[in-house]
Tab-separated table of C-alpha atoms in Angstrom:
chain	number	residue	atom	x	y	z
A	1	UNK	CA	57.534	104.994	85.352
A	2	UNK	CA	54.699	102.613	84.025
A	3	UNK	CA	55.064	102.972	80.406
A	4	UNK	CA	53.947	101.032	77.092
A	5	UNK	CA	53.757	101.142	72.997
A	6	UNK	CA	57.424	102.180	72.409
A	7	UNK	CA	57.113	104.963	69.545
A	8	UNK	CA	59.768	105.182	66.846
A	9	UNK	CA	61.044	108.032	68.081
A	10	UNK	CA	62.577	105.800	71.054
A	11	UNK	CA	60.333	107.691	73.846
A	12	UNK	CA	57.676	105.133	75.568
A	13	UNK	CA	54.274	106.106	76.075
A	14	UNK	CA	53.958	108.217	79.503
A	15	UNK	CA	50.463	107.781	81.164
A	16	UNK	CA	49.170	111.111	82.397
A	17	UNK	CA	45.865	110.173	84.405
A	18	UNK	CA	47.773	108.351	87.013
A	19	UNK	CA	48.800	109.253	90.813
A	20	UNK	CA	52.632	108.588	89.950
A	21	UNK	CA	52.783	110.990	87.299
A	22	UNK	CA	50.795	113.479	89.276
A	23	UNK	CA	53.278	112.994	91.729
A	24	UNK	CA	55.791	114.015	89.866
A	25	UNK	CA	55.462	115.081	86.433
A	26	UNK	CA	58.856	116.501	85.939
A	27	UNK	CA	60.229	112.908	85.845
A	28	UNK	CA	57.542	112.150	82.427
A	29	UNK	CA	59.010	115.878	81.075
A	30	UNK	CA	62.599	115.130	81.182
A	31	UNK	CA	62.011	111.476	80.392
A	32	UNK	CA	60.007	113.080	76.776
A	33	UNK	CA	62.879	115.551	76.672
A	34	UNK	CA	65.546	113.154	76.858
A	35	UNK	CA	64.679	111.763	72.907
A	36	UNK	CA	63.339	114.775	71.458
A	37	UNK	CA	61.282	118.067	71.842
A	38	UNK	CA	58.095	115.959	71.956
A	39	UNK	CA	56.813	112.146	72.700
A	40	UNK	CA	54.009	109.820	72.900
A	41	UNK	CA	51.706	109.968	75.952
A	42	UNK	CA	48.157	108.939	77.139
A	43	UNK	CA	45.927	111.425	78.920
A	44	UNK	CA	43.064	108.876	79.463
A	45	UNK	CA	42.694	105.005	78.716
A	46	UNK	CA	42.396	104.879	75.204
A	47	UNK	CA	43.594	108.423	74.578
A	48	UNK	CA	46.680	109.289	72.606
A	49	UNK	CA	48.477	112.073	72.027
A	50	UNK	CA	51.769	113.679	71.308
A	51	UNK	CA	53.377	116.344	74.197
A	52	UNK	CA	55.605	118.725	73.397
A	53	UNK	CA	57.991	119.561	76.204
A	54	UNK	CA	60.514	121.756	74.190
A	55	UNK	CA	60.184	125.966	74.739
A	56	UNK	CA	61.350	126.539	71.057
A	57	UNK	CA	58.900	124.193	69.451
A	58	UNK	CA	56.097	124.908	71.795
A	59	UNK	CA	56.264	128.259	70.508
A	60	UNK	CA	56.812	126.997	66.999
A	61	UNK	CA	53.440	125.408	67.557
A	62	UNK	CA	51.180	128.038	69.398
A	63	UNK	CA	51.997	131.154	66.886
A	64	UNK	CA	51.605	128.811	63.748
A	65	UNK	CA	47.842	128.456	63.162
A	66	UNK	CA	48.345	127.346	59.799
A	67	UNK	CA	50.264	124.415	60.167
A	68	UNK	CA	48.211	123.621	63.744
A	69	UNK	CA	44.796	123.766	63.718
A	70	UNK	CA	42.637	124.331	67.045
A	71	UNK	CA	39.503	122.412	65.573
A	72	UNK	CA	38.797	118.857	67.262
A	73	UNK	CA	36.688	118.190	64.676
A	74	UNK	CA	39.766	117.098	62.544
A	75	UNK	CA	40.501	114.376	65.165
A	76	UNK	CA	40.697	111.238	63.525
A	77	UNK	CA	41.137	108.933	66.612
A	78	UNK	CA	37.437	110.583	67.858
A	79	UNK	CA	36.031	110.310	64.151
A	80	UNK	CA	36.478	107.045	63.748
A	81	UNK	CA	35.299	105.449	67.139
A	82	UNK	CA	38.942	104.924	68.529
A	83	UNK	CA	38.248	107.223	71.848
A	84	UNK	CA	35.935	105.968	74.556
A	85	UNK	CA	33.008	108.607	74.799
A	86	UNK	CA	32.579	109.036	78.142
A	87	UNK	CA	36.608	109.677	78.821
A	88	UNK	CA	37.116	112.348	81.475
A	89	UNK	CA	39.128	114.464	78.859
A	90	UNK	CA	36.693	114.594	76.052
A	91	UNK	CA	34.904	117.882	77.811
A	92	UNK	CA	38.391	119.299	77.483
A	93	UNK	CA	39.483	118.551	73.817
A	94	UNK	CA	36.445	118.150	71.530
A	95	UNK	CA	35.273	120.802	69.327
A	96	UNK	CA	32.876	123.502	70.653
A	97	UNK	CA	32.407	126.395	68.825
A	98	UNK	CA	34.291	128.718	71.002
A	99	UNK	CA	37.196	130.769	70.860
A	100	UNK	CA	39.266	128.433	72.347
A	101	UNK	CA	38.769	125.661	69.847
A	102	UNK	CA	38.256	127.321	66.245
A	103	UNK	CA	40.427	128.838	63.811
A	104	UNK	CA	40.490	131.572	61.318
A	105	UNK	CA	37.592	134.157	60.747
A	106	UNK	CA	35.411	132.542	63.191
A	107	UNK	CA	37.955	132.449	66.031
A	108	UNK	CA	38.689	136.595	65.330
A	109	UNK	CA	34.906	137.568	65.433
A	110	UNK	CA	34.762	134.786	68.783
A	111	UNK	CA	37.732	136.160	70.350
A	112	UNK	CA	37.373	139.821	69.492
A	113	UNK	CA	33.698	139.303	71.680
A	114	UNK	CA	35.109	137.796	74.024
A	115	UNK	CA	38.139	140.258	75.029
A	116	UNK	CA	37.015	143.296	74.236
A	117	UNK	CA	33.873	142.767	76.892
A	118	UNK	CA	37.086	141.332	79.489
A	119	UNK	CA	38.840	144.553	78.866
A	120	UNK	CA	35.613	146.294	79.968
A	121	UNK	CA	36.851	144.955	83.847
A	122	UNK	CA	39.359	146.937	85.803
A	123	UNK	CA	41.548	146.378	88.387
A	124	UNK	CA	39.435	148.425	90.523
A	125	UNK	CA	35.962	146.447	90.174
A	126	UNK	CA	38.108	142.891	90.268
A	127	UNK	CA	39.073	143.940	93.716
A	128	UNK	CA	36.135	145.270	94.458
A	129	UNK	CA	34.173	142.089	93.676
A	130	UNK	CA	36.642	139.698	94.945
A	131	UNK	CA	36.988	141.656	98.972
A	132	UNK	CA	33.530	140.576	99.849
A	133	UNK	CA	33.939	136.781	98.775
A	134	UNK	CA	37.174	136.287	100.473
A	135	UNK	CA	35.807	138.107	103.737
A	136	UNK	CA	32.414	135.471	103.718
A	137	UNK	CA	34.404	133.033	102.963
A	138	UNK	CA	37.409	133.372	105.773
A	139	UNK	CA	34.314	133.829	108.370
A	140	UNK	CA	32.831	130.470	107.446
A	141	UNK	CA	36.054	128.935	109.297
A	142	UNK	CA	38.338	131.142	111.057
A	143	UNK	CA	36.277	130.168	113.955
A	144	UNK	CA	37.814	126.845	113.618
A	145	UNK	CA	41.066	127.388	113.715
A	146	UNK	CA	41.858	125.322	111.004
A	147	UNK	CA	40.946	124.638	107.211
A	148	UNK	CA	41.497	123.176	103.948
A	149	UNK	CA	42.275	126.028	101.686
A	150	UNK	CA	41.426	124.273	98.663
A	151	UNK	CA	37.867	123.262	99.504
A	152	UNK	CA	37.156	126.106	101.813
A	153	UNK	CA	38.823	128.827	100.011
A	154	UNK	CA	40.819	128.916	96.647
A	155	UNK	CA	38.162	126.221	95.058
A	156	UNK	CA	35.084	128.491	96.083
A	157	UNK	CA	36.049	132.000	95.825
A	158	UNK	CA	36.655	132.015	91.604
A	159	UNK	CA	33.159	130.031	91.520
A	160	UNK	CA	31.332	132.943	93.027
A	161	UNK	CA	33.448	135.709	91.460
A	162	UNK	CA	31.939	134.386	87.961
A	163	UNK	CA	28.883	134.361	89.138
A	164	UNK	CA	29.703	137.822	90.203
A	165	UNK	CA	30.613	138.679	86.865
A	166	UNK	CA	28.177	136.821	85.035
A	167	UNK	CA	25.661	138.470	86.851
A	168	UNK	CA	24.256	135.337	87.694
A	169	UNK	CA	20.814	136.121	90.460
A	170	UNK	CA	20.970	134.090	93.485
A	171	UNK	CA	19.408	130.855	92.143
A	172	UNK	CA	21.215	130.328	88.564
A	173	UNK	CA	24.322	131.241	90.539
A	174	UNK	CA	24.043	128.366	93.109
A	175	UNK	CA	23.072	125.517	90.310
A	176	UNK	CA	26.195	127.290	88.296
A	177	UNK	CA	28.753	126.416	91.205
A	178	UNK	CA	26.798	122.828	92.064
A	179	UNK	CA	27.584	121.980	88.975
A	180	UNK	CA	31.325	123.595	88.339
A	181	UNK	CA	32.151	121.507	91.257
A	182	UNK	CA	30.695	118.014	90.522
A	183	UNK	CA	32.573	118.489	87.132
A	184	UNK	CA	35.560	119.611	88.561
A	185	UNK	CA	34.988	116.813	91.196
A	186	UNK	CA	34.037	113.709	88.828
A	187	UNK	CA	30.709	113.121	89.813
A	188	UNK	CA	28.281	112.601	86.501
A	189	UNK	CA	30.167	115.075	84.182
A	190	UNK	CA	27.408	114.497	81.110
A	191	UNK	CA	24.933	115.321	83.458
A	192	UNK	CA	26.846	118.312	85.413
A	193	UNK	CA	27.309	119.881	81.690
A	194	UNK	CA	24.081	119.321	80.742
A	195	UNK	CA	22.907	121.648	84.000
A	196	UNK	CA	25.568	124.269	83.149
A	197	UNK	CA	24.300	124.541	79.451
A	198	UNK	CA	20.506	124.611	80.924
A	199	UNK	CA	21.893	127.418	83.784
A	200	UNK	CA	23.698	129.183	80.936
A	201	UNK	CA	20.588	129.569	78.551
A	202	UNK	CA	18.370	130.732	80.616
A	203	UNK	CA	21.030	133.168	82.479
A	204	UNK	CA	21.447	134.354	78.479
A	205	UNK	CA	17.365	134.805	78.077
A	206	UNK	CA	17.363	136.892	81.235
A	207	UNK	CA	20.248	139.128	80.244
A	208	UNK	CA	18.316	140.010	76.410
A	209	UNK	CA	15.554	140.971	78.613
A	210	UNK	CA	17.149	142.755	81.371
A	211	UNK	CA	20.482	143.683	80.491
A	212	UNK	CA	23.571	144.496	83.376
A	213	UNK	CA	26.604	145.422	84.226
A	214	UNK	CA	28.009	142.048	83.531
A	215	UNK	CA	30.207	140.154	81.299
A	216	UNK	CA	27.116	138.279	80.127
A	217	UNK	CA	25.075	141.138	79.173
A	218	UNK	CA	28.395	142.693	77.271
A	219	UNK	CA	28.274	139.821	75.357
A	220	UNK	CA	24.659	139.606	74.843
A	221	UNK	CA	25.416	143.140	73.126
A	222	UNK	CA	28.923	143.251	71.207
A	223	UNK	CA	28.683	144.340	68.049
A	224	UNK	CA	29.851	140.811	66.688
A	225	UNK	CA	25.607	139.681	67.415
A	226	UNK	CA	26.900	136.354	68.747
A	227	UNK	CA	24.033	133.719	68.795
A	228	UNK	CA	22.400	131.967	71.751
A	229	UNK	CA	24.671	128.649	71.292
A	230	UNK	CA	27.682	130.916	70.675
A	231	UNK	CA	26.882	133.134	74.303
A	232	UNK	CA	26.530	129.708	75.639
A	233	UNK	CA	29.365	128.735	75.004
A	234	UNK	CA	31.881	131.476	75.304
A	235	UNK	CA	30.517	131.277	78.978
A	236	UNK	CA	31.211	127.639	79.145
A	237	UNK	CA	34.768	128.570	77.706
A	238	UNK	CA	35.459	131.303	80.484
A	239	UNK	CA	34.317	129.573	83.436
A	240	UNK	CA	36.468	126.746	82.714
A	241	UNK	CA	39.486	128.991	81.952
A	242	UNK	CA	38.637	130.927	85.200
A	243	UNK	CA	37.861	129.058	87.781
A	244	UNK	CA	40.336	125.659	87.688
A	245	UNK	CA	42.897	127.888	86.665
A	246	UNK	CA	42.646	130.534	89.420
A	247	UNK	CA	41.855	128.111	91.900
A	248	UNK	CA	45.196	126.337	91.200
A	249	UNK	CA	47.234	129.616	91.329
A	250	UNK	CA	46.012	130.872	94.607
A	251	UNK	CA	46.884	127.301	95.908
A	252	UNK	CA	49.713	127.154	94.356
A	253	UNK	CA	51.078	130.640	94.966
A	254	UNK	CA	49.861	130.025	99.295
A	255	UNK	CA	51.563	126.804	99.252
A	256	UNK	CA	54.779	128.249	97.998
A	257	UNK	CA	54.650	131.128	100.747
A	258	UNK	CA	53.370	129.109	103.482
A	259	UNK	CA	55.660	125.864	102.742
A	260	UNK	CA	59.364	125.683	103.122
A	261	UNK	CA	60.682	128.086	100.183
A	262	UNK	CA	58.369	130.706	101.906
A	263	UNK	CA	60.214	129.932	105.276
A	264	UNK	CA	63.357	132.426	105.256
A	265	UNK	CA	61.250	135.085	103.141
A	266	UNK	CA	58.195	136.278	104.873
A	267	UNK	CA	59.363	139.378	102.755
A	268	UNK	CA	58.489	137.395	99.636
A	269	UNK	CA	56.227	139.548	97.716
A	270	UNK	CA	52.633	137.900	96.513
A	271	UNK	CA	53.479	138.912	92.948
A	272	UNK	CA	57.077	137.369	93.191
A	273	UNK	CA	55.285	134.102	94.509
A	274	UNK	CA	52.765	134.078	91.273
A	275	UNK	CA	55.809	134.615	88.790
A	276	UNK	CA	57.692	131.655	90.490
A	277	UNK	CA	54.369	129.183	90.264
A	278	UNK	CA	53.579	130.230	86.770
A	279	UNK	CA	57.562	129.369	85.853
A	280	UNK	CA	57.905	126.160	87.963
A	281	UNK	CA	54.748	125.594	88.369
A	282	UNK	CA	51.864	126.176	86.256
A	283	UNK	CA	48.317	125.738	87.527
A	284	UNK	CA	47.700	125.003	83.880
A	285	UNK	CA	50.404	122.427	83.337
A	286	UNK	CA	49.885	120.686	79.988
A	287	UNK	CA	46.738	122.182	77.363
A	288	UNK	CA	46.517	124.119	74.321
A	289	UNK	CA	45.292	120.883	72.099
A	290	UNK	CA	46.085	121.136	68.730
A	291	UNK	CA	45.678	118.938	65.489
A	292	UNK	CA	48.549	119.129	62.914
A	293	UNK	CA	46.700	119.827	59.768
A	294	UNK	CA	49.212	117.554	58.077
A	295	UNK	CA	52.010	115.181	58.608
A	296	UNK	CA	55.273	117.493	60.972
A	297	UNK	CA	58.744	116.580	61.781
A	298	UNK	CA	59.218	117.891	65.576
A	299	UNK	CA	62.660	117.870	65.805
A	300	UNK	CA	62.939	114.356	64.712
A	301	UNK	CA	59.295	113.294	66.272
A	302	UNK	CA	56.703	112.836	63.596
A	303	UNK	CA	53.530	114.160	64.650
A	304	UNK	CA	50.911	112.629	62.140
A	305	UNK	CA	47.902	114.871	60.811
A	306	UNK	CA	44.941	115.142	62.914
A	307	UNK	CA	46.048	113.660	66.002
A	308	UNK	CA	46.111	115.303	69.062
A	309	UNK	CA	49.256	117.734	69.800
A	310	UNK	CA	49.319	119.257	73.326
A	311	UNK	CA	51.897	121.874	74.699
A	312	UNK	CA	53.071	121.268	78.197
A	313	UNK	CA	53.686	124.716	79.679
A	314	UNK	CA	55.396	123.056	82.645
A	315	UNK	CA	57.517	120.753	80.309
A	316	UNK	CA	58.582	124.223	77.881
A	317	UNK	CA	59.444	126.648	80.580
A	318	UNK	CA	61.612	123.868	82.604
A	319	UNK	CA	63.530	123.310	79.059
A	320	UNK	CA	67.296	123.019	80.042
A	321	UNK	CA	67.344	125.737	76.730
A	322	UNK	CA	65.819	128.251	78.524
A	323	UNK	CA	68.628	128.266	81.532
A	324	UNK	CA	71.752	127.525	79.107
A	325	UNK	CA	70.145	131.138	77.407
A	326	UNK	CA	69.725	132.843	80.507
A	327	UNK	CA	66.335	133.342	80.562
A	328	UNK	CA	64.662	131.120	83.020
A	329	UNK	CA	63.739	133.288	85.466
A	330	UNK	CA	62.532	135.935	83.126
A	331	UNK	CA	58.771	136.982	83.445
A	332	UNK	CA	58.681	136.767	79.935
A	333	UNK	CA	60.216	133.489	79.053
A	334	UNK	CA	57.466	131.181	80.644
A	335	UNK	CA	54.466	129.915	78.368
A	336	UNK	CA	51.927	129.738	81.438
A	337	UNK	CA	49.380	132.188	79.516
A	338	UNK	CA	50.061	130.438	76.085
A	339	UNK	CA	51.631	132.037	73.385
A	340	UNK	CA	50.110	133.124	69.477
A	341	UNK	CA	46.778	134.250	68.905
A	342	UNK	CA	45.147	131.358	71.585
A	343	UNK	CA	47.319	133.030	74.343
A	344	UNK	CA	45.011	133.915	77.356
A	345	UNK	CA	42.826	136.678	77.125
A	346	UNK	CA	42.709	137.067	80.835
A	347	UNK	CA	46.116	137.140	81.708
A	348	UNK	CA	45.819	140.464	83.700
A	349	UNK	CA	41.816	140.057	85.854
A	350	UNK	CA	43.795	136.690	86.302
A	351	UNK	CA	46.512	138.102	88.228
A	352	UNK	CA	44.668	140.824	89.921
A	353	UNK	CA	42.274	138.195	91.525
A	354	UNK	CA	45.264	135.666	92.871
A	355	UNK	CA	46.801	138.697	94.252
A	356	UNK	CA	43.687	139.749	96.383
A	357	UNK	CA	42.358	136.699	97.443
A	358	UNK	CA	45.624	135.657	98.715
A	359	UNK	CA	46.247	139.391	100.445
A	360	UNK	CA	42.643	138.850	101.802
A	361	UNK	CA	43.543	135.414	103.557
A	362	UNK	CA	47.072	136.309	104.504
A	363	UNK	CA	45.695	140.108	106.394
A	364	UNK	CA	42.944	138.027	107.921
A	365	UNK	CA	44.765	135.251	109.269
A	366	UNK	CA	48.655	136.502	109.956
A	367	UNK	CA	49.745	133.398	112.047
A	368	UNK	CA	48.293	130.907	109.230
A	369	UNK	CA	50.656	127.558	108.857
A	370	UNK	CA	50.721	124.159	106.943
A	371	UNK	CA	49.030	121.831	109.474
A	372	UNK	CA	51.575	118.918	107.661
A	373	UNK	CA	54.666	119.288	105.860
A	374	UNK	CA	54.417	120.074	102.536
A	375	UNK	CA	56.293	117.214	101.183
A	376	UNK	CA	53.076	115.245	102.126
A	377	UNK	CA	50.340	116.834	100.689
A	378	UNK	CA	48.974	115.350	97.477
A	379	UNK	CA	48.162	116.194	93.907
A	380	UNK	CA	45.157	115.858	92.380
A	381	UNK	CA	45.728	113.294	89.217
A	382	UNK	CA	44.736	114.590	85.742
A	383	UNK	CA	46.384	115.227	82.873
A	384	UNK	CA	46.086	119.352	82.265
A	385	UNK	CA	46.545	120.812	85.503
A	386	UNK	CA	48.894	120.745	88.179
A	387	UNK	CA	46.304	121.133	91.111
A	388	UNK	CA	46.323	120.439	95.269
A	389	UNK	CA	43.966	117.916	96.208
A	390	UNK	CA	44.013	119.725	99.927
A	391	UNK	CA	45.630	122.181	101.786
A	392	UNK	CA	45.269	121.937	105.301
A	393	UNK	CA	45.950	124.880	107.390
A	394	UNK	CA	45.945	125.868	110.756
A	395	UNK	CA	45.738	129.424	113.052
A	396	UNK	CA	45.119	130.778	115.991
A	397	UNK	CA	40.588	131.050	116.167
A	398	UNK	CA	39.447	134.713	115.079
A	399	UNK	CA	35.536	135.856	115.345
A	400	UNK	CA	33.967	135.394	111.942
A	401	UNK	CA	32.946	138.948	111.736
A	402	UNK	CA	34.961	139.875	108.505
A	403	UNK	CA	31.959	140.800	106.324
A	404	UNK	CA	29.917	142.932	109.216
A	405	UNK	CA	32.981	145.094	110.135
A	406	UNK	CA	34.405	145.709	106.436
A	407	UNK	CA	30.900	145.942	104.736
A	408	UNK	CA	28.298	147.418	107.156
A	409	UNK	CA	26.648	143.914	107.014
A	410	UNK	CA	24.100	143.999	109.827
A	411	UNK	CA	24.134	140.907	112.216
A	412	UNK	CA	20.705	139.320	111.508
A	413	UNK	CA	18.837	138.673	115.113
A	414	UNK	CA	17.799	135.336	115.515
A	415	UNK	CA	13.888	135.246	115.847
A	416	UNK	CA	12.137	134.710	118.715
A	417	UNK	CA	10.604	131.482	119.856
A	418	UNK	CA	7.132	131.715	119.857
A	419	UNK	CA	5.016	128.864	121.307
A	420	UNK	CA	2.144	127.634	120.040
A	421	UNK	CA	-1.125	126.607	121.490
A	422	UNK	CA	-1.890	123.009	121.236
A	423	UNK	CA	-4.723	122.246	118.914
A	424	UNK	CA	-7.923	121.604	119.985
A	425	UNK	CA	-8.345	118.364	118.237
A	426	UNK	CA	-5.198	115.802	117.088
A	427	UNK	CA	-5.822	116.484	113.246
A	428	UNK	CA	-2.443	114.560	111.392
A	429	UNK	CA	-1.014	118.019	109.956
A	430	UNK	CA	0.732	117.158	106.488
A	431	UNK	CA	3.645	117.122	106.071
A	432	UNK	CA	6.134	119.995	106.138
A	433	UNK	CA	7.764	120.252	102.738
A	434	UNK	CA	11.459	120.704	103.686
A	435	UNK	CA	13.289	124.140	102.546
A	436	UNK	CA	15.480	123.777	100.148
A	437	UNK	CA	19.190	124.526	101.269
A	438	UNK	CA	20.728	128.094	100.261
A	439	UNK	CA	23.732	127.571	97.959
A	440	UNK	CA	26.849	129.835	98.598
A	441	UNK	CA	26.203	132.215	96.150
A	442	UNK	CA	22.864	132.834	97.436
A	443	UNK	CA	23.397	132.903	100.878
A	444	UNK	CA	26.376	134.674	100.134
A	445	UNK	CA	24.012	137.723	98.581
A	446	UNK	CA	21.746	137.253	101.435
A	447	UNK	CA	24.068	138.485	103.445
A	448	UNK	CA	25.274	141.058	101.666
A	449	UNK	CA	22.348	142.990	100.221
A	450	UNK	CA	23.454	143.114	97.051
């Protein structure tokens, strides 16, 4: 372990941006553990911060909003020109006025918006919404035989369910999911937010003027008469929270019933599968920042006011506390979905889309196997999330005619070739401005008429 700046609570400082710890982040966990319910680590170069790894004081921090403030405006590190501004994990941790990162009255009237127009989705629509995705997507490879279920699958089918229930029209949607994946992916985050602000507003303008059935327009309309910025970003909020996340579980959850714990249990039920990746391991792994709003005494690790305090969900429900009370394996016991009034509002559409998608790909491709051994695949470094950089996959070919036989999608004829006559006189014809290329989400409602 490659660690520095021994605190004085006897733990070093664990880097979390590296490919060691993303690895194997258990080691960092029970490393922290090993001197206290919390210690000293460094999510970027140059950032600081303070992970707890205990169950009991994980909780102690995510139902006390008194004591630990959401707010990243109270960051003293940030205020004072001490964190680089371009670090990867700024987007993540600095203050926007969400419900995710304010307190108090605000973050009631924020949150009340926000879940009450969530609880206007059902189990029914979610399915309903997520069939035709995971049917377009499956045909653009099960041609091929073969496929990387992160990239071809459980990265692109959350991306186009929000834009599903956005109700984001064809060409909003495809700069939305450009630009989810370039931030997701590293490349120009300032400039990939900037687009996803600029796709947001205008989505927002369109849905005053032509309201639908649609978490944005529900928004647009709750009763709490949220501004412009403020529908901004409460979007921004839940596509982050539902796309890495979700993307994560479904990999996660297929890797565990594909790979060798799935082996000897074909009988393993999809649900079982999400319980044991949410316990052991989290697609969400370490989050939840919060700043102390004084001086705290974590079991023994002083925490001081204003600095950065994150819960690691993966580090709390592995606690050695949990099993010595007998709770470990309880659906209950694990802090996946948080805990407190910042606890997930979308635990259950969360659920119900893992489920399908994964019942979509598993019904369309029955013989579908690692194409390497699942000790080998690799993790995608980061501090938060505990994410697949690939999974490849392999199965026997199968005609890509998913959406046409399931949907009533007509099989477009390809038009006929019709030749020209040559022109009378050679006349240098400008040039041919070059279409631009259909996104997925557009092409995607080509298809599908809707």
């Amino acid at each position: 372990m490659d660690v520095h700046d021994t605190a004085a609570a006897g733990a070093a400082r664990c880097p979390m941006y590296d490919g060691s710890f993303a690895a194997d982040p258990q080691k960092v966990y029970d490393y922290l553990r090993a001197h206290g319910p919390a210690g000293p680590v460094e999510l970027a170069p140059g950032v600081d911060a303070t992970l707890v790894v205990g169950h009991e004081t994980a909780l102690r921090v995510l139902q006390n909003p008194a004591l630990f403030a959401r707010d990243g405006r109270r960051w003293t590190a940030l205020n004072d020109g001490r964190v680089p501004l371009d670090s990867p994990v700024l987007p993540m941790m600095a203050y926007r006025p969400n419900c995710l990162f304010t307190d108090g009255a605000q973050h009631l009237r924020l949150r009340k918006a926000v879940t009450e127009s969530l609880d206007r989705l059902n189990v029914t629509r979610i399915r309903r919404d997520v069939e035709p995705i995971a049917a377009y997507l499956i045909d653009q490879f099960s041609e091929r035989g073969r496929s990387d279920l992160i990239n071809d699958y459980a990265k692109l089918l959350p991306l186009l369910l929000i834009n599903k229930l956005f109700g984001c029209p064809a060409a909003i949607g495809d700069r939305v999911t450009s630009a989810m994946a370039d931030m997701f992916d590293g490349k120009d985050a300032l400039k990939a937010s900037d687009e996803l602000t600029a796709c947001f507003m205008e989505l927002i303008t369109l849905k005053r003027r032509e309201p639908g059935d649609d978490i944005t327009s529900w928004l647009v309309q709750h009763s709490a008469g949220l501004t412009d910025e403020e529908l901004k970003d409460q979007l921004v909020m839940l596509i982050g929270a539902g796309v890495e996340p979700t993307r994560n579980l479904i990999a996660n959850a297929l890797l565990l019933l594909l790979g060798p714990e799935g082996e000897d249990g074909p009988s393993m039920q999809i649900e079982d599968a999400l319980d044991h990746v949410l316990l052991n391991n989290p697609p969400i792994a370490n989050y939840a920042t919060h700043f102390p709003v004084q001086d705290v005494d974590l079991g023994g690790v002083v925490v001081q006011a204003n600095s950065p305090l994150v819960i690691s969900f993966a580090g709390a429900n592995s606690d050695p506390a949990l099993t010595a009370a007998g709770q470990a394996h309880s659906r209950g016991a694990h802090l996946a979905w948080g805990a407190g009034p910042h606890a997930c509002p979308a635990k259950s559409p969360a659920q119900v889309i893992a489920v399908t998608a994964i019942e979509q790909i598993l019904n369309a491709l029955p013989d579908l196997v690692l194409s390497v051994p699942a000790q080998e695949l690799q993790w995608r470094p980061g501090p938060f999330h505990r994410a697949l950089a690939a999974l490849p996959v392999q199965f026997a070919p199968t005609p890509a005619t998913r959406m046409a036989s399931a949907y009533g999608v007509p099989t477009a004829p390809r038009p006929a070739v019709v030749q020209q006559p040559a022109p009378a006189a050679r006349i240098p014809a400008p040039a041919a401005q070059k279409p631009a290329k259909k996104g997925f989400w557009s092409s995607f409602l080509e298809i599908f008429r809707v």
